[in-house]
């Protein structure tokens, strides 16, 4: 399964989880509506991702190969069907925060950054959908959790989301590729340069022989003179 299919499955499981919580707390209409609203947010996120072109998914999977592992990890953390049925409201809210934090910060933040860098109109739409979802979760925790640490945790999630989304998309430059000729020659050991002794040419040898045959002293020409008496 590719990144798009895995992310759609993750959002579908999250929507099912929140709808089950709405049924679990059916006796309280306010809390039930809050869980139902979170499930609707997940459905909107799924619809927003389906509208993205296939080229976007190919590019982001190349630029962020770690997203696939993050989505798989989030899938494993989402509770299955009919689990946590007897848990208290505070426990369920903490479990929701544990599931939402990696999805929001490690998956949706890179997606929104890439959408903004691509210059498409989907960036703002998806950003608004995700921010509304995090805001709804934050309001639910602040109103009904009663745990100061959980309230602080929910507020930190919203603040971190805003901060991380505003950061620019950083793309690592690829190293320059070597040519095929240099790549083939890189594995071969270089040959040592051998200096061959210079052979004397025939012209030099003949000159040397002629120079040896010359006498060391010049011939002295003797002239005969008449002797006076």
XYZ file of C-alpha atoms in Angstrom:
229
model
C 0.000 0.000 0.000
C 1.323 3.438 -0.932
C 1.433 6.557 1.235
C -1.918 7.866 0.057
C -3.729 4.599 0.772
C -2.072 4.136 4.170
C -2.951 7.665 5.245
C -6.563 7.215 4.139
C -6.758 4.019 6.174
C -5.331 5.834 9.200
C -7.932 8.585 8.998
C -10.714 6.051 8.517
C -9.657 4.166 11.651
C -9.507 7.440 13.576
C -13.004 8.368 12.463
C -14.319 4.966 13.562
C -12.634 5.380 16.949
C -14.272 8.761 17.580
C -17.705 7.524 16.491
C -17.406 4.652 18.947
C -16.573 7.146 21.708
C -19.673 9.121 20.750
C -21.765 5.985 21.245
C -19.998 5.175 24.511
C -20.840 8.597 25.983
C -24.313 8.713 24.475
C -25.792 9.624 27.861
C -24.097 13.051 27.685
C -25.240 14.933 24.553
C -22.519 17.595 24.799
C -19.639 15.121 24.972
C -21.291 12.925 22.363
C -21.447 15.840 19.930
C -17.810 16.674 20.660
C -16.699 13.147 19.718
C -18.887 13.205 16.623
C -17.314 16.505 15.583
C -13.830 14.964 15.790
C -15.008 12.078 13.601
C -16.352 14.547 11.036
C -12.982 16.317 11.058
C -11.303 13.039 10.135
C -13.734 12.565 7.254
C -12.979 16.067 5.970
C -9.256 15.364 6.118
C -9.757 12.221 4.056
C -11.746 14.139 1.441
C -9.103 16.868 1.305
C -6.293 14.383 0.692
C -8.244 12.568 -2.015
C -8.442 15.790 -4.015
C -4.657 16.098 -4.285
C -3.077 15.132 -7.628
C -1.048 11.958 -8.021
C 2.079 13.990 -8.810
C 1.970 15.497 -5.320
C 2.043 12.070 -3.681
C 4.962 10.958 -5.840
C 6.981 14.052 -4.978
C 6.330 13.984 -1.243
C 7.132 10.285 -1.037
C 10.523 10.998 -2.625
C 11.250 14.074 -0.486
C 9.978 12.528 2.765
C 10.473 8.753 2.646
C 10.088 8.622 6.428
C 6.375 9.469 6.179
C 5.468 5.890 5.322
C 6.989 4.587 8.547
C 5.311 7.360 10.532
C 1.892 6.458 9.129
C 2.432 2.777 9.902
C 3.425 3.638 13.453
C 0.301 5.772 13.851
C -1.853 2.956 12.504
C -0.519 0.671 15.212
C -1.285 3.235 17.933
C -4.949 3.798 17.003
C -7.164 1.573 19.194
C -9.066 -1.143 17.397
C -12.795 -1.574 17.272
C -14.622 -1.894 20.620
C -11.421 -1.341 22.620
C -11.265 0.962 25.644
C -15.000 0.478 25.980
C -14.976 0.691 29.778
C -12.320 3.417 30.034
C -13.053 6.715 31.733
C -13.398 9.989 29.859
C -10.011 11.186 31.087
C -8.292 7.998 29.919
C -9.931 8.204 26.509
C -8.888 11.838 26.090
C -5.287 11.005 26.985
C -5.364 8.114 24.539
C -6.673 10.469 21.871
C -3.810 12.882 22.493
C -1.283 10.053 22.209
C -2.734 9.092 18.825
C -3.169 12.619 17.497
C 0.264 14.041 18.359
C 2.314 11.981 15.856
C -0.375 12.283 13.179
C -0.513 16.070 13.436
C 3.182 16.876 13.904
C 4.945 14.114 11.965
C 2.521 13.493 9.111
C 0.242 16.473 8.499
C 2.883 19.162 9.071
C 5.165 17.878 6.248
C 2.122 17.483 3.993
C 1.015 21.087 4.565
C 4.550 22.393 4.049
C 4.826 20.549 0.747
C 1.433 21.853 -0.361
C 2.513 25.401 0.424
C 5.830 24.961 -1.407
C 3.994 23.595 -4.453
C 1.947 26.788 -4.671
C -1.397 25.003 -4.962
C -4.675 26.263 -3.544
C -5.096 23.081 -1.495
C -2.545 24.211 1.113
C -4.821 26.707 2.855
C -7.865 24.445 2.657
C -6.147 21.476 4.256
C -4.446 23.693 6.836
C -7.825 25.060 7.960
C -9.277 21.539 8.219
C -6.401 20.241 10.349
C -6.274 23.336 12.560
C -10.014 23.092 13.212
C -9.573 19.468 14.246
C -6.737 20.260 16.668
C -8.762 23.165 18.074
C -11.790 20.929 18.661
C -9.634 18.379 20.472
C -8.032 21.106 22.575
C -11.418 22.502 23.589
C -12.708 19.051 24.524
C -9.690 18.332 26.726
C -9.789 21.741 28.412
C -13.500 21.472 29.152
C -13.866 17.876 30.359
C -10.494 16.316 31.168
C -9.784 17.955 34.522
C -6.091 17.017 34.414
C -3.732 20.033 34.280
C -1.020 18.020 32.537
C -3.410 16.840 29.837
C -4.729 20.376 29.360
C -1.177 21.655 28.987
C -0.407 18.835 26.586
C -3.379 19.678 24.363
C -2.422 23.357 24.302
C 1.174 22.469 23.434
C -0.057 20.359 20.513
C -1.969 23.287 19.029
C 0.942 25.660 19.585
C 3.494 23.250 18.101
C 1.298 22.693 15.068
C 1.101 26.432 14.371
C 4.847 26.847 14.850
C 5.941 23.880 12.740
C 3.596 24.666 9.861
C 5.072 28.152 9.482
C 8.580 26.797 9.042
C 9.801 26.651 5.431
C 10.042 23.415 3.531
C 13.674 22.269 3.570
C 14.741 20.121 0.637
C 18.151 18.496 0.682
C 20.118 19.073 -2.479
C 21.163 15.947 -4.306
C 24.850 15.258 -4.690
C 26.137 15.754 -8.256
C 26.226 12.528 -10.176
C 29.454 11.334 -11.678
C 29.612 10.586 -15.350
C 29.503 6.986 -16.467
C 33.030 7.243 -17.822
C 34.450 8.468 -14.528
C 32.376 5.900 -12.629
C 33.810 3.091 -14.723
C 37.318 4.365 -14.291
C 36.934 4.864 -10.550
C 37.000 1.154 -9.813
C 40.048 0.415 -11.909
C 43.531 0.828 -10.418
C 45.654 3.395 -12.113
C 48.613 2.170 -14.090
C 51.982 3.404 -13.016
C 53.805 5.441 -15.575
C 56.879 3.552 -16.771
C 59.837 5.395 -18.234
C 61.498 3.513 -21.024
C 65.199 4.062 -21.686
C 65.859 6.107 -24.764
C 67.409 4.141 -27.575
C 70.065 5.983 -29.486
C 68.985 6.653 -32.989
C 71.001 5.555 -35.989
C 71.971 9.110 -36.741
C 73.413 9.552 -33.279
C 75.257 6.242 -33.504
C 76.790 7.133 -36.858
C 77.895 10.512 -35.583
C 79.465 8.873 -32.593
C 81.394 6.392 -34.754
C 82.654 9.124 -37.039
C 83.777 11.203 -34.107
C 85.742 8.301 -32.695
C 87.487 7.627 -36.030
C 88.885 11.146 -36.181
C 92.501 11.468 -35.017
C 93.178 13.120 -31.755
C 95.857 15.411 -33.320
C 95.948 17.239 -36.591
C 98.259 16.036 -39.313
C 101.393 18.113 -39.519
C 102.556 18.857 -43.040
C 106.350 18.859 -43.350
C 107.881 21.105 -45.960
C 111.352 20.377 -47.331
C 113.867 23.194 -47.200
C 117.197 23.450 -48.959
C 120.175 23.506 -46.706
C 122.623 26.281 -47.328
C 126.210 25.461 -47.485
